């Protein structure tokens, strides 16, 4: 796998993958989801995309703490957007 760099050593095995979506309603620029507790030193979050009306900016997803995922879209768009994520926790 030439040219691919990993954040974690290849010997680390996946403990679990947590997937979900966060809906940000009209009038808001962010929203949160609660997940089972993860070890922040062994977990990464991935933005799996966003859906909404028309052209929707990607927004951001962050692992705010060991039990909270936060989705941001920067500003109120006047409609609901749904942001998909996954948290991968390693041993």
mmCIF file of C-alpha atoms in Angstrom, residues 18-72:
data_model
loop_
_atom_site.group_PDB
_atom_site.id
_atom_site.type_symbol
_atom_site.label_atom_id
_atom_site.label_comp_id
_atom_site.label_asym_id
_atom_site.label_seq_id
_atom_site.Cartn_x
_atom_site.Cartn_y
_atom_site.Cartn_z
ATOM 1 C CA UNK A 18 -19.829 3.716 16.203
ATOM 2 C CA UNK A 19 -21.893 5.251 13.374
ATOM 3 C CA UNK A 20 -24.690 7.748 13.498
ATOM 4 C CA UNK A 21 -26.292 10.898 12.176
ATOM 5 C CA UNK A 22 -26.901 14.318 13.671
ATOM 6 C CA UNK A 23 -29.752 16.544 12.469
ATOM 7 C CA UNK A 24 -29.200 20.280 12.683
ATOM 8 C CA UNK A 25 -32.543 22.052 12.608
ATOM 9 C CA UNK A 26 -33.528 25.368 11.141
ATOM 10 C CA UNK A 27 -32.401 28.180 13.437
ATOM 11 C CA UNK A 28 -29.271 26.336 14.575
ATOM 12 C CA UNK A 29 -25.689 26.075 13.360
ATOM 13 C CA UNK A 30 -24.696 22.997 15.394
ATOM 14 C CA UNK A 31 -26.098 19.982 17.227
ATOM 15 C CA UNK A 32 -24.771 17.046 19.261
ATOM 16 C CA UNK A 33 -25.193 13.301 19.645
ATOM 17 C CA UNK A 34 -24.370 11.165 22.667
ATOM 18 C CA UNK A 35 -22.331 8.002 22.092
ATOM 19 C CA UNK A 36 -21.010 5.283 24.409
ATOM 20 C CA UNK A 37 -17.796 6.394 26.118
ATOM 21 C CA UNK A 38 -14.601 6.028 24.057
ATOM 22 C CA UNK A 39 -10.923 6.449 24.949
ATOM 23 C CA UNK A 40 -10.039 9.756 23.252
ATOM 24 C CA UNK A 41 -6.386 8.751 22.930
ATOM 25 C CA UNK A 42 -7.424 5.719 20.864
ATOM 26 C CA UNK A 43 -10.339 7.057 18.836
ATOM 27 C CA UNK A 44 -10.741 8.977 15.590
ATOM 28 C CA UNK A 45 -13.835 10.513 14.050
ATOM 29 C CA UNK A 46 -14.682 10.594 10.363
ATOM 30 C CA UNK A 47 -17.151 12.847 8.574
ATOM 31 C CA UNK A 48 -19.264 10.611 6.300
ATOM 32 C CA UNK A 49 -21.100 13.468 4.581
ATOM 33 C CA UNK A 50 -24.121 15.741 4.833
ATOM 34 C CA UNK A 51 -27.577 15.894 3.275
ATOM 35 C CA UNK A 52 -30.004 18.781 2.991
ATOM 36 C CA UNK A 53 -31.843 20.935 0.477
ATOM 37 C CA UNK A 54 -29.898 22.187 -2.522
ATOM 38 C CA UNK A 55 -26.185 22.888 -2.168
ATOM 39 C CA UNK A 56 -25.124 22.020 1.362
ATOM 40 C CA UNK A 57 -21.600 22.838 2.601
ATOM 41 C CA UNK A 58 -19.765 19.880 4.135
ATOM 42 C CA UNK A 59 -19.670 21.261 7.666
ATOM 43 C CA UNK A 60 -17.481 19.730 10.346
ATOM 44 C CA UNK A 61 -17.774 16.863 12.802
ATOM 45 C CA UNK A 62 -15.796 16.670 16.025
ATOM 46 C CA UNK A 63 -15.434 14.326 18.957
ATOM 47 C CA UNK A 64 -16.093 16.950 21.629
ATOM 48 C CA UNK A 65 -15.421 14.626 24.562
ATOM 49 C CA UNK A 66 -15.533 10.897 25.282
ATOM 50 C CA UNK A 67 -19.335 10.730 24.912
ATOM 51 C CA UNK A 68 -20.261 13.632 22.603
ATOM 52 C CA UNK A 69 -20.079 14.148 18.838
ATOM 53 C CA UNK A 70 -20.784 17.674 17.581
ATOM 54 C CA UNK A 71 -21.760 18.646 14.034
ATOM 55 C CA UNK A 72 -21.269 22.243 12.848
#
